[in-house]
Amino acid sequence: MRNSASENIPVVGRFAPSPTGPLHVGSLVAAVGSYILARQAGGLWFLRMEDLDLPRVVPCIADDMLSTLETLGFQWDGEVLYQSRRTDYYREAADELVRRRLAYPCGCTRSEIAQMASAPHEDGLVYPGLCREGLPPEKVERALRVKVYDEVISFQDGIMGLYGQHLTASCGDFVIYRADGPYAYHLAVVVDDAAAGVNQVVRGADLLSSTPRQIYLQRLFNYSTPSYWHLPLVTGPDGAKLSKRDHAVSLAHGRDLSKEGGELLASALRFLGQSPPVALEKAPPAEVLQWGVTHLDVASIPKKPGPFPL
Ligand code: GLU
């Protein structure tokens, strides 16, 4: 797969962290991968704070993330975008789907769905479609769901290869808005990427299984689909998934990033299957990133998760 959207359209990449905890090695890998792939193609690299889920957002973390990225030599294009300021766009998009009868109000509670649903899928329960033909009179609207049809949505991931999902079997009609919460991540990400002209999405493999839902929404809105590159996940030393609550994996924890940033970035490059020279670790972070832009070979990025080589 080519690392560019097309001959004439410049690549537009982005990094979209959720400010629910300090930047950790997992998010560093996504930042490094998305930055290098965008710059390697001569493209733009935007930053977006995914701070929609306000109760989970930790105050000051977004600023803290920005200064960590700056210390590590990342330079982004344009203004940082905050999802919490873009609710009107998500509302407009959701309203459009309702108007076009592609989305509908749902009054089912989680426990009702759990009782009705067959076996849960990896991403949660499969919605059995109870409210699809109209909200039953005894129910109040709790969410908006988008209708999915009996088709497989597949795409060629630049790292993980061909990936597909049958939406009816894997999630059923899915939520784009909750009456007691924010617009759903899938809707926001699709609206924001399209608005910013993002055509290259590089992020962690935990979002691979979300991608078919996002491509499905792009098709409903007639947006073009970016190229996708899902990076291997960082695991803890015991092979378990890293948690943001795990303090030891916070980048700033016990480190002077202005001195140790180069080493950290070189480790991120090694995690991505690259071989930066050991001497480079002492270089300023921006130089290590530039080494990545010049040398990164996508074919060497592993598919399998693994521990971060610190
Ligand atoms: N905000 C998501 C995260 O921090 C990433 C979303 C995306 O890159 O599409 O995991």
PDB file of C-alpha atoms and ligand atoms in Angstrom:
ATOM      1  CA  MET A   1       0.000   0.000   0.000  1.00  0.00           C
ATOM      2  CA  ARG A   2       1.325   3.430  -0.871  1.00  0.00           C
ATOM      3  CA  ASN A   3       1.957   5.926   1.889  1.00  0.00           C
ATOM      4  CA  SER A   4       0.042   8.710   0.142  1.00  0.00           C
ATOM      5  CA  ALA A   5      -3.619   9.317  -0.589  1.00  0.00           C
ATOM      6  CA  SER A   6      -3.275   9.900  -4.331  1.00  0.00           C
ATOM      7  CA  GLU A   7      -0.940  11.515  -6.793  1.00  0.00           C
ATOM      8  CA  ASN A   8      -2.420  14.995  -6.413  1.00  0.00           C
ATOM      9  CA  ILE A   9      -4.047  15.223  -3.009  1.00  0.00           C
ATOM     10  CA  PRO A  10      -1.558  15.988  -0.235  1.00  0.00           C
ATOM     11  CA  VAL A  11      -1.574  13.652   2.737  1.00  0.00           C
ATOM     12  CA  VAL A  12      -3.338  14.949   5.837  1.00  0.00           C
ATOM     13  CA  GLY A  13      -2.671  12.931   8.972  1.00  0.00           C
ATOM     14  CA  ARG A  14      -3.559  13.518  12.599  1.00  0.00           C
ATOM     15  CA  PHE A  15      -3.013  12.447  16.175  1.00  0.00           C
ATOM     16  CA  ALA A  16      -6.147  12.394  18.295  1.00  0.00           C
ATOM     17  CA  PRO A  17      -5.452  11.583  21.952  1.00  0.00           C
ATOM     18  CA  SER A  18      -8.146  11.493  24.626  1.00  0.00           C
ATOM     19  CA  PRO A  19      -7.059  13.699  27.543  1.00  0.00           C
ATOM     20  CA  THR A  20      -8.242  11.248  30.172  1.00  0.00           C
ATOM     21  CA  GLY A  21      -4.746  10.575  31.552  1.00  0.00           C
ATOM     22  CA  PRO A  22      -1.159  11.667  30.891  1.00  0.00           C
ATOM     23  CA  LEU A  23       0.511  10.761  27.607  1.00  0.00           C
ATOM     24  CA  HIS A  24       1.864   7.211  27.972  1.00  0.00           C
ATOM     25  CA  VAL A  25       4.043   4.975  25.832  1.00  0.00           C
ATOM     26  CA  GLY A  26       1.023   3.622  23.926  1.00  0.00           C
ATOM     27  CA  SER A  27      -0.050   7.101  22.860  1.00  0.00           C
ATOM     28  CA  LEU A  28       3.572   8.014  22.105  1.00  0.00           C
ATOM     29  CA  VAL A  29       3.695   5.177  19.570  1.00  0.00           C
ATOM     30  CA  ALA A  30       0.544   6.524  17.893  1.00  0.00           C
ATOM     31  CA  ALA A  31       1.991  10.049  17.877  1.00  0.00           C
ATOM     32  CA  VAL A  32       5.321   8.893  16.415  1.00  0.00           C
ATOM     33  CA  GLY A  33       3.687   6.631  13.807  1.00  0.00           C
ATOM     34  CA  SER A  34       1.126   9.185  12.645  1.00  0.00           C
ATOM     35  CA  TYR A  35       3.676  12.015  12.585  1.00  0.00           C
ATOM     36  CA  ILE A  36       6.291  10.103  10.634  1.00  0.00           C
ATOM     37  CA  LEU A  37       3.890   8.617   8.079  1.00  0.00           C
ATOM     38  CA  ALA A  38       2.348  12.036   7.409  1.00  0.00           C
ATOM     39  CA  ARG A  39       5.688  13.838   7.125  1.00  0.00           C
ATOM     40  CA  GLN A  40       7.242  11.058   5.067  1.00  0.00           C
ATOM     41  CA  ALA A  41       4.542  11.669   2.483  1.00  0.00           C
ATOM     42  CA  GLY A  42       5.201  15.434   2.672  1.00  0.00           C
ATOM     43  CA  GLY A  43       1.836  15.866   4.361  1.00  0.00           C
ATOM     44  CA  LEU A  44       0.208  17.841   7.148  1.00  0.00           C
ATOM     45  CA  TRP A  45      -0.189  16.556  10.704  1.00  0.00           C
ATOM     46  CA  PHE A  46      -3.032  17.866  12.845  1.00  0.00           C
ATOM     47  CA  LEU A  47      -3.710  17.479  16.541  1.00  0.00           C
ATOM     48  CA  ARG A  48      -7.180  16.873  17.940  1.00  0.00           C
ATOM     49  CA  MET A  49      -8.095  16.550  21.599  1.00  0.00           C
ATOM     50  CA  GLU A  50     -10.858  13.979  21.948  1.00  0.00           C
ATOM     51  CA  ASP A  51     -12.333  15.523  25.069  1.00  0.00           C
ATOM     52  CA  LEU A  52     -15.986  14.759  24.355  1.00  0.00           C
ATOM     53  CA  ASP A  53     -16.511  12.454  27.284  1.00  0.00           C
ATOM     54  CA  LEU A  54     -16.213  15.288  29.793  1.00  0.00           C
ATOM     55  CA  PRO A  55     -16.713  13.309  33.013  1.00  0.00           C
ATOM     56  CA  ARG A  56     -13.637  11.246  32.096  1.00  0.00           C
ATOM     57  CA  VAL A  57     -11.530  14.214  31.005  1.00  0.00           C
ATOM     58  CA  VAL A  58      -8.857  15.132  33.536  1.00  0.00           C
ATOM     59  CA  PRO A  59      -8.409  18.927  33.899  1.00  0.00           C
ATOM     60  CA  CYS A  60      -5.058  20.280  32.593  1.00  0.00           C
ATOM     61  CA  ILE A  61      -4.148  16.987  30.931  1.00  0.00           C
ATOM     62  CA  ALA A  62      -4.680  18.384  27.421  1.00  0.00           C
ATOM     63  CA  ASP A  63      -2.206  21.231  28.097  1.00  0.00           C
ATOM     64  CA  ASP A  64       0.161  18.787  29.692  1.00  0.00           C
ATOM     65  CA  MET A  65      -0.025  16.554  26.596  1.00  0.00           C
ATOM     66  CA  LEU A  66       0.674  19.492  24.298  1.00  0.00           C
ATOM     67  CA  SER A  67       3.746  20.548  26.236  1.00  0.00           C
ATOM     68  CA  THR A  68       5.032  16.951  26.365  1.00  0.00           C
ATOM     69  CA  LEU A  69       4.615  16.681  22.584  1.00  0.00           C
ATOM     70  CA  GLU A  70       6.404  19.991  22.126  1.00  0.00           C
ATOM     71  CA  THR A  71       9.301  18.921  24.351  1.00  0.00           C
ATOM     72  CA  LEU A  72       9.532  15.758  22.269  1.00  0.00           C
ATOM     73  CA  GLY A  73      10.015  17.813  19.107  1.00  0.00           C
ATOM     74  CA  PHE A  74       6.605  17.330  17.478  1.00  0.00           C
ATOM     75  CA  GLN A  75       5.419  20.234  15.373  1.00  0.00           C
ATOM     76  CA  TRP A  76       1.787  20.201  14.362  1.00  0.00           C
ATOM     77  CA  ASP A  77      -0.004  22.169  11.688  1.00  0.00           C
ATOM     78  CA  GLY A  78      -2.731  24.696  12.409  1.00  0.00           C
ATOM     79  CA  GLU A  79      -4.701  25.072  15.609  1.00  0.00           C
ATOM     80  CA  VAL A  80      -5.353  22.208  17.991  1.00  0.00           C
ATOM     81  CA  LEU A  81      -8.962  21.109  17.638  1.00  0.00           C
ATOM     82  CA  TYR A  82     -11.070  20.338  20.729  1.00  0.00           C
ATOM     83  CA  GLN A  83     -14.028  18.040  20.254  1.00  0.00           C
ATOM     84  CA  SER A  84     -15.800  19.566  23.235  1.00  0.00           C
ATOM     85  CA  ARG A  85     -16.216  22.759  21.154  1.00  0.00           C
ATOM     86  CA  ARG A  86     -17.694  20.981  18.146  1.00  0.00           C
ATOM     87  CA  THR A  87     -20.958  19.579  19.481  1.00  0.00           C
ATOM     88  CA  ASP A  88     -23.024  21.610  16.985  1.00  0.00           C
ATOM     89  CA  TYR A  89     -21.399  19.764  14.085  1.00  0.00           C
ATOM     90  CA  TYR A  90     -22.102  16.368  15.633  1.00  0.00           C
ATOM     91  CA  ARG A  91     -25.719  17.369  16.317  1.00  0.00           C
ATOM     92  CA  GLU A  92     -26.139  18.471  12.699  1.00  0.00           C
ATOM     93  CA  ALA A  93     -24.719  15.179  11.431  1.00  0.00           C
ATOM     94  CA  ALA A  94     -26.909  13.079  13.739  1.00  0.00           C
ATOM     95  CA  ASP A  95     -29.990  15.129  12.786  1.00  0.00           C
ATOM     96  CA  GLU A  96     -29.249  14.554   9.129  1.00  0.00           C
ATOM     97  CA  LEU A  97     -29.209  10.784   9.629  1.00  0.00           C
ATOM     98  CA  VAL A  98     -32.528  10.947  11.509  1.00  0.00           C
ATOM     99  CA  ARG A  99     -34.054  13.096   8.751  1.00  0.00           C
ATOM    100  CA  ARG A 100     -32.915  10.583   6.159  1.00  0.00           C
ATOM    101  CA  ARG A 101     -34.389   7.754   8.284  1.00  0.00           C
ATOM    102  CA  LEU A 102     -30.957   6.197   8.618  1.00  0.00           C
ATOM    103  CA  ALA A 103     -30.968   6.695  12.391  1.00  0.00           C
ATOM    104  CA  TYR A 104     -33.744   6.323  14.954  1.00  0.00           C
ATOM    105  CA  PRO A 105     -34.444   6.940  18.651  1.00  0.00           C
ATOM    106  CA  CYS A 106     -33.923   3.935  20.903  1.00  0.00           C
ATOM    107  CA  GLY A 107     -35.353   3.501  24.400  1.00  0.00           C
ATOM    108  CA  CYS A 108     -33.648   0.265  25.428  1.00  0.00           C
ATOM    109  CA  THR A 109     -31.548   0.114  28.582  1.00  0.00           C
ATOM    110  CA  ARG A 110     -28.276  -1.804  28.730  1.00  0.00           C
ATOM    111  CA  SER A 111     -29.782  -4.527  30.843  1.00  0.00           C
ATOM    112  CA  GLU A 112     -32.715  -4.942  28.427  1.00  0.00           C
ATOM    113  CA  ILE A 113     -30.250  -5.273  25.567  1.00  0.00           C
ATOM    114  CA  ALA A 114     -28.146  -7.744  27.565  1.00  0.00           C
ATOM    115  CA  GLN A 115     -31.239  -9.887  28.140  1.00  0.00           C
ATOM    116  CA  MET A 116     -32.289  -9.800  24.471  1.00  0.00           C
ATOM    117  CA  ALA A 117     -28.899 -10.002  22.803  1.00  0.00           C
ATOM    118  CA  SER A 118     -27.292 -13.243  21.810  1.00  0.00           C
ATOM    119  CA  ALA A 119     -23.609 -13.734  22.752  1.00  0.00           C
ATOM    120  CA  PRO A 120     -21.722 -10.453  23.237  1.00  0.00           C
ATOM    121  CA  HIS A 121     -19.270  -9.524  20.493  1.00  0.00           C
ATOM    122  CA  GLU A 122     -15.699  -8.336  21.172  1.00  0.00           C
ATOM    123  CA  ASP A 123     -16.890  -4.708  21.172  1.00  0.00           C
ATOM    124  CA  GLY A 124     -19.926  -5.260  23.355  1.00  0.00           C
ATOM    125  CA  LEU A 125     -23.500  -6.339  22.892  1.00  0.00           C
ATOM    126  CA  VAL A 126     -25.157  -6.760  19.526  1.00  0.00           C
ATOM    127  CA  TYR A 127     -28.296  -4.583  19.441  1.00  0.00           C
ATOM    128  CA  PRO A 128     -31.251  -6.739  18.394  1.00  0.00           C
ATOM    129  CA  GLY A 129     -33.171  -3.853  16.762  1.00  0.00           C
ATOM    130  CA  LEU A 130     -36.167  -3.592  19.080  1.00  0.00           C
ATOM    131  CA  CYS A 131     -36.802   0.134  18.453  1.00  0.00           C
ATOM    132  CA  ARG A 132     -35.919   0.064  14.763  1.00  0.00           C
ATOM    133  CA  GLU A 133     -39.531   0.248  13.570  1.00  0.00           C
ATOM    134  CA  GLY A 134     -40.467   2.992  16.056  1.00  0.00           C
ATOM    135  CA  LEU A 135     -40.047   3.787  19.740  1.00  0.00           C
ATOM    136  CA  PRO A 136     -42.503   1.567  21.673  1.00  0.00           C
ATOM    137  CA  PRO A 137     -45.033   3.847  23.491  1.00  0.00           C
ATOM    138  CA  GLU A 138     -43.880   2.837  26.982  1.00  0.00           C
ATOM    139  CA  LYS A 139     -40.254   3.812  26.292  1.00  0.00           C
ATOM    140  CA  VAL A 140     -38.419   7.130  26.493  1.00  0.00           C
ATOM    141  CA  GLU A 141     -35.665   8.054  24.089  1.00  0.00           C
ATOM    142  CA  ARG A 142     -32.257   7.139  25.518  1.00  0.00           C
ATOM    143  CA  ALA A 143     -30.100   7.127  22.426  1.00  0.00           C
ATOM    144  CA  LEU A 144     -29.950   7.495  18.664  1.00  0.00           C
ATOM    145  CA  ARG A 145     -28.898   4.452  16.704  1.00  0.00           C
ATOM    146  CA  VAL A 146     -27.824   4.226  13.105  1.00  0.00           C
ATOM    147  CA  LYS A 147     -29.297   1.378  11.039  1.00  0.00           C
ATOM    148  CA  VAL A 148     -26.863  -1.149   9.650  1.00  0.00           C
ATOM    149  CA  TYR A 149     -27.553  -3.591   6.848  1.00  0.00           C
ATOM    150  CA  ASP A 150     -26.579  -7.106   5.991  1.00  0.00           C
ATOM    151  CA  GLU A 151     -23.210  -6.393   4.411  1.00  0.00           C
ATOM    152  CA  VAL A 152     -19.538  -6.804   5.180  1.00  0.00           C
ATOM    153  CA  ILE A 153     -17.525  -3.594   5.438  1.00  0.00           C
ATOM    154  CA  SER A 154     -13.892  -4.291   4.699  1.00  0.00           C
ATOM    155  CA  PHE A 155     -10.777  -2.281   4.062  1.00  0.00           C
ATOM    156  CA  GLN A 156      -7.085  -2.791   3.406  1.00  0.00           C
ATOM    157  CA  ASP A 157      -5.107  -1.640   6.420  1.00  0.00           C
ATOM    158  CA  GLY A 158      -1.588  -0.419   5.590  1.00  0.00           C
ATOM    159  CA  ILE A 159      -0.123  -2.523   8.411  1.00  0.00           C
ATOM    160  CA  MET A 160      -2.647  -5.147   9.473  1.00  0.00           C
ATOM    161  CA  GLY A 161      -3.801  -6.101   5.958  1.00  0.00           C
ATOM    162  CA  LEU A 162      -7.365  -6.863   4.926  1.00  0.00           C
ATOM    163  CA  TYR A 163      -9.906  -6.454   7.716  1.00  0.00           C
ATOM    164  CA  GLY A 164     -13.661  -6.751   7.473  1.00  0.00           C
ATOM    165  CA  GLN A 165     -16.702  -6.865   9.688  1.00  0.00           C
ATOM    166  CA  HIS A 166     -20.293  -7.855   9.222  1.00  0.00           C
ATOM    167  CA  LEU A 167     -21.943  -5.041  11.159  1.00  0.00           C
ATOM    168  CA  THR A 168     -25.268  -6.788  11.682  1.00  0.00           C
ATOM    169  CA  ALA A 169     -23.463  -9.669  13.390  1.00  0.00           C
ATOM    170  CA  SER A 170     -20.810  -7.707  15.239  1.00  0.00           C
ATOM    171  CA  CYS A 171     -22.702  -4.749  16.715  1.00  0.00           C
ATOM    172  CA  GLY A 172     -26.108  -4.299  15.068  1.00  0.00           C
ATOM    173  CA  ASP A 173     -27.569  -0.776  14.837  1.00  0.00           C
ATOM    174  CA  PHE A 174     -25.042   1.259  16.794  1.00  0.00           C
ATOM    175  CA  VAL A 175     -25.284   4.331  19.022  1.00  0.00           C
ATOM    176  CA  ILE A 176     -24.334   7.753  17.658  1.00  0.00           C
ATOM    177  CA  TYR A 177     -25.761   9.763  20.569  1.00  0.00           C
ATOM    178  CA  ARG A 178     -26.806   9.137  24.161  1.00  0.00           C
ATOM    179  CA  ALA A 179     -29.435  11.341  25.796  1.00  0.00           C
ATOM    180  CA  ASP A 180     -27.423  11.370  29.042  1.00  0.00           C
ATOM    181  CA  GLY A 181     -23.988  11.705  27.472  1.00  0.00           C
ATOM    182  CA  PRO A 182     -21.940  12.985  24.563  1.00  0.00           C
ATOM    183  CA  TYR A 183     -22.182  12.248  20.854  1.00  0.00           C
ATOM    184  CA  ALA A 184     -20.533   8.919  20.201  1.00  0.00           C
ATOM    185  CA  TYR A 185     -16.858   8.669  19.379  1.00  0.00           C
ATOM    186  CA  HIS A 186     -17.594   7.026  15.988  1.00  0.00           C
ATOM    187  CA  LEU A 187     -19.723   9.928  14.835  1.00  0.00           C
ATOM    188  CA  ALA A 188     -17.342  12.612  16.131  1.00  0.00           C
ATOM    189  CA  VAL A 189     -14.243  11.051  14.609  1.00  0.00           C
ATOM    190  CA  VAL A 190     -15.865  10.695  11.189  1.00  0.00           C
ATOM    191  CA  VAL A 191     -17.234  14.253  11.196  1.00  0.00           C
ATOM    192  CA  ASP A 192     -13.934  15.733  12.399  1.00  0.00           C
ATOM    193  CA  ASP A 193     -11.671  13.794  10.052  1.00  0.00           C
ATOM    194  CA  ALA A 194     -13.839  14.786   7.081  1.00  0.00           C
ATOM    195  CA  ALA A 195     -14.009  18.454   8.158  1.00  0.00           C
ATOM    196  CA  ALA A 196     -10.211  18.623   8.451  1.00  0.00           C
ATOM    197  CA  GLY A 197      -9.621  16.780   5.175  1.00  0.00           C
ATOM    198  CA  VAL A 198      -7.835  13.939   6.990  1.00  0.00           C
ATOM    199  CA  ASN A 199      -7.023  11.208   4.484  1.00  0.00           C
ATOM    200  CA  GLN A 200      -4.515   9.176   6.515  1.00  0.00           C
ATOM    201  CA  VAL A 201      -5.471   7.691   9.883  1.00  0.00           C
ATOM    202  CA  VAL A 202      -2.630   6.138  11.886  1.00  0.00           C
ATOM    203  CA  ARG A 203      -3.562   4.917  15.387  1.00  0.00           C
ATOM    204  CA  GLY A 204      -3.443   1.970  17.768  1.00  0.00           C
ATOM    205  CA  ALA A 205      -4.742  -1.450  16.788  1.00  0.00           C
ATOM    206  CA  ASP A 206      -7.337  -1.278  19.582  1.00  0.00           C
ATOM    207  CA  LEU A 207      -9.361   0.786  17.097  1.00  0.00           C
ATOM    208  CA  LEU A 208      -9.098  -1.681  14.206  1.00  0.00           C
ATOM    209  CA  SER A 209     -12.477  -3.202  15.053  1.00  0.00           C
ATOM    210  CA  SER A 210     -14.068   0.287  15.234  1.00  0.00           C
ATOM    211  CA  THR A 211     -12.980   1.146  11.709  1.00  0.00           C
ATOM    212  CA  PRO A 212     -15.756  -0.662   9.776  1.00  0.00           C
ATOM    213  CA  ARG A 213     -18.370   1.353  11.722  1.00  0.00           C
ATOM    214  CA  GLN A 214     -16.510   4.544  10.878  1.00  0.00           C
ATOM    215  CA  ILE A 215     -16.235   3.613   7.199  1.00  0.00           C
ATOM    216  CA  TYR A 216     -19.946   2.800   7.223  1.00  0.00           C
ATOM    217  CA  LEU A 217     -20.736   6.302   8.561  1.00  0.00           C
ATOM    218  CA  GLN A 218     -18.402   7.889   5.991  1.00  0.00           C
ATOM    219  CA  ARG A 219     -20.370   6.147   3.256  1.00  0.00           C
ATOM    220  CA  LEU A 220     -23.707   7.365   4.646  1.00  0.00           C
ATOM    221  CA  PHE A 221     -22.419  10.943   4.624  1.00  0.00           C
ATOM    222  CA  ASN A 222     -20.720  10.520   1.267  1.00  0.00           C
ATOM    223  CA  TYR A 223     -17.321  11.333   2.769  1.00  0.00           C
ATOM    224  CA  SER A 224     -14.233   9.777   1.313  1.00  0.00           C
ATOM    225  CA  THR A 225     -12.529   7.053   3.328  1.00  0.00           C
ATOM    226  CA  PRO A 226      -8.976   7.758   4.545  1.00  0.00           C
ATOM    227  CA  SER A 227      -6.200   5.201   4.323  1.00  0.00           C
ATOM    228  CA  TYR A 228      -5.874   3.330   7.639  1.00  0.00           C
ATOM    229  CA  TRP A 229      -2.717   2.204   9.420  1.00  0.00           C
ATOM    230  CA  HIS A 230      -3.229   0.440  12.732  1.00  0.00           C
ATOM    231  CA  LEU A 231      -0.082   0.197  14.835  1.00  0.00           C
ATOM    232  CA  PRO A 232       0.664  -2.760  17.120  1.00  0.00           C
ATOM    233  CA  LEU A 233      -0.472  -2.288  20.703  1.00  0.00           C
ATOM    234  CA  VAL A 234       1.980  -1.801  23.546  1.00  0.00           C
ATOM    235  CA  THR A 235       1.484  -4.390  26.260  1.00  0.00           C
ATOM    236  CA  GLY A 236       2.746  -4.469  29.829  1.00  0.00           C
ATOM    237  CA  PRO A 237       5.760  -6.709  30.548  1.00  0.00           C
ATOM    238  CA  ASP A 238       3.337  -9.554  31.383  1.00  0.00           C
ATOM    239  CA  GLY A 239       1.666  -9.248  27.969  1.00  0.00           C
ATOM    240  CA  ALA A 240      -1.476  -7.633  29.406  1.00  0.00           C
ATOM    241  CA  LYS A 241      -3.035  -4.503  27.919  1.00  0.00           C
ATOM    242  CA  LEU A 242      -1.485  -1.240  29.187  1.00  0.00           C
ATOM    243  CA  SER A 243      -3.702   0.908  31.299  1.00  0.00           C
ATOM    244  CA  LYS A 244      -3.557   4.691  31.455  1.00  0.00           C
ATOM    245  CA  ARG A 245      -3.905   4.336  35.199  1.00  0.00           C
ATOM    246  CA  ASP A 246      -0.604   2.494  35.241  1.00  0.00           C
ATOM    247  CA  HIS A 247       1.615   5.310  36.429  1.00  0.00           C
ATOM    248  CA  ALA A 248       4.837   3.637  35.364  1.00  0.00           C
ATOM    249  CA  VAL A 249       3.903   4.081  31.706  1.00  0.00           C
ATOM    250  CA  SER A 250       3.281   7.825  31.904  1.00  0.00           C
ATOM    251  CA  LEU A 251       5.949   9.498  29.750  1.00  0.00           C
ATOM    252  CA  ALA A 252       6.800  12.241  32.160  1.00  0.00           C
ATOM    253  CA  HIS A 253       6.968   9.938  35.193  1.00  0.00           C
ATOM    254  CA  GLY A 254      10.457  10.189  36.693  1.00  0.00           C
ATOM    255  CA  ARG A 255      11.969  11.474  33.459  1.00  0.00           C
ATOM    256  CA  ASP A 256      13.419  14.743  32.315  1.00  0.00           C
ATOM    257  CA  LEU A 257      12.024  14.702  28.801  1.00  0.00           C
ATOM    258  CA  SER A 258      14.238  17.545  27.651  1.00  0.00           C
ATOM    259  CA  LYS A 259      17.230  15.239  28.262  1.00  0.00           C
ATOM    260  CA  GLU A 260      15.753  11.772  27.782  1.00  0.00           C
ATOM    261  CA  GLY A 261      13.319  12.536  24.951  1.00  0.00           C
ATOM    262  CA  GLY A 262      15.677  11.270  22.246  1.00  0.00           C
ATOM    263  CA  GLU A 263      16.043   7.922  23.975  1.00  0.00           C
ATOM    264  CA  LEU A 264      12.296   7.597  24.400  1.00  0.00           C
ATOM    265  CA  LEU A 265      11.640   8.355  20.735  1.00  0.00           C
ATOM    266  CA  ALA A 266      14.346   5.909  19.667  1.00  0.00           C
ATOM    267  CA  SER A 267      12.588   3.271  21.799  1.00  0.00           C
ATOM    268  CA  ALA A 268       9.286   4.077  20.103  1.00  0.00           C
ATOM    269  CA  LEU A 269      10.992   3.611  16.720  1.00  0.00           C
ATOM    270  CA  ARG A 270      12.427   0.255  17.864  1.00  0.00           C
ATOM    271  CA  PHE A 271       8.978  -0.787  19.026  1.00  0.00           C
ATOM    272  CA  LEU A 272       7.838  -0.019  15.467  1.00  0.00           C
ATOM    273  CA  GLY A 273      10.450  -2.427  14.095  1.00  0.00           C
ATOM    274  CA  GLN A 274      13.005   0.214  13.074  1.00  0.00           C
ATOM    275  CA  SER A 275      16.737   0.295  13.913  1.00  0.00           C
ATOM    276  CA  PRO A 276      17.820   3.815  14.833  1.00  0.00           C
ATOM    277  CA  PRO A 277      21.553   4.015  15.670  1.00  0.00           C
ATOM    278  CA  VAL A 278      22.305   3.933  19.407  1.00  0.00           C
ATOM    279  CA  ALA A 279      24.244   7.224  19.149  1.00  0.00           C
ATOM    280  CA  LEU A 280      21.039   8.944  18.009  1.00  0.00           C
ATOM    281  CA  GLU A 281      19.539   8.534  21.496  1.00  0.00           C
ATOM    282  CA  LYS A 282      21.602  11.461  22.741  1.00  0.00           C
ATOM    283  CA  ALA A 283      20.403  13.711  19.906  1.00  0.00           C
ATOM    284  CA  PRO A 284      17.654  16.305  20.407  1.00  0.00           C
ATOM    285  CA  PRO A 285      14.188  14.718  20.041  1.00  0.00           C
ATOM    286  CA  ALA A 286      13.418  16.581  16.789  1.00  0.00           C
ATOM    287  CA  GLU A 287      16.470  14.947  15.216  1.00  0.00           C
ATOM    288  CA  VAL A 288      15.297  11.478  16.205  1.00  0.00           C
ATOM    289  CA  LEU A 289      11.900  12.184  14.673  1.00  0.00           C
ATOM    290  CA  GLN A 290      13.592  13.404  11.520  1.00  0.00           C
ATOM    291  CA  TRP A 291      15.604  10.171  11.387  1.00  0.00           C
ATOM    292  CA  GLY A 292      12.259   8.367  11.461  1.00  0.00           C
ATOM    293  CA  VAL A 293      10.874  10.505   8.647  1.00  0.00           C
ATOM    294  CA  THR A 294      13.902   9.670   6.502  1.00  0.00           C
ATOM    295  CA  HIS A 295      14.278   5.993   7.392  1.00  0.00           C
ATOM    296  CA  LEU A 296      11.006   4.473   8.591  1.00  0.00           C
ATOM    297  CA  ASP A 297      10.099   1.377   6.620  1.00  0.00           C
ATOM    298  CA  VAL A 298       6.418   0.529   6.974  1.00  0.00           C
ATOM    299  CA  ALA A 299       7.017  -3.080   5.958  1.00  0.00           C
ATOM    300  CA  SER A 300       9.098  -3.598   9.133  1.00  0.00           C
ATOM    301  CA  ILE A 301       6.326  -2.514  11.519  1.00  0.00           C
ATOM    302  CA  PRO A 302       5.187  -5.645  13.376  1.00  0.00           C
ATOM    303  CA  LYS A 303       1.529  -6.630  13.511  1.00  0.00           C
ATOM    304  CA  LYS A 304       1.710  -8.296  16.901  1.00  0.00           C
ATOM    305  CA  PRO A 305       1.462  -6.443  20.223  1.00  0.00           C
ATOM    306  CA  GLY A 306       4.535  -6.368  22.451  1.00  0.00           C
ATOM    307  CA  PRO A 307       6.192  -4.607  25.405  1.00  0.00           C
ATOM    308  CA  PHE A 308       7.784  -1.198  24.991  1.00  0.00           C
ATOM    309  CA  PRO A 309      11.613  -1.521  24.900  1.00  0.00           C
ATOM    310  CA  LEU A 310      12.731   0.887  27.606  1.00  0.00           C
TER     311      LEU A 310
HETATM  312  N1  GLU B   1      -8.963   9.253  21.018  1.00  0.00           N
HETATM  313  C1  GLU B   1      -8.616   7.907  20.682  1.00  0.00           C
HETATM  314  C2  GLU B   1      -7.617   7.362  21.694  1.00  0.00           C
HETATM  315  O1  GLU B   1      -6.967   8.135  22.388  1.00  0.00           O
HETATM  316  C3  GLU B   1      -8.024   7.800  19.292  1.00  0.00           C
HETATM  317  C4  GLU B   1      -9.009   8.028  18.237  1.00  0.00           C
HETATM  318  C5  GLU B   1      -8.496   7.916  16.812  1.00  0.00           C
HETATM  319  O2  GLU B   1      -7.274   8.027  16.592  1.00  0.00           O
HETATM  320  O3  GLU B   1      -9.319   7.770  15.928  1.00  0.00           O
HETATM  321  O4  GLU B   1      -7.483   6.167  21.789  1.00  0.00           O
END
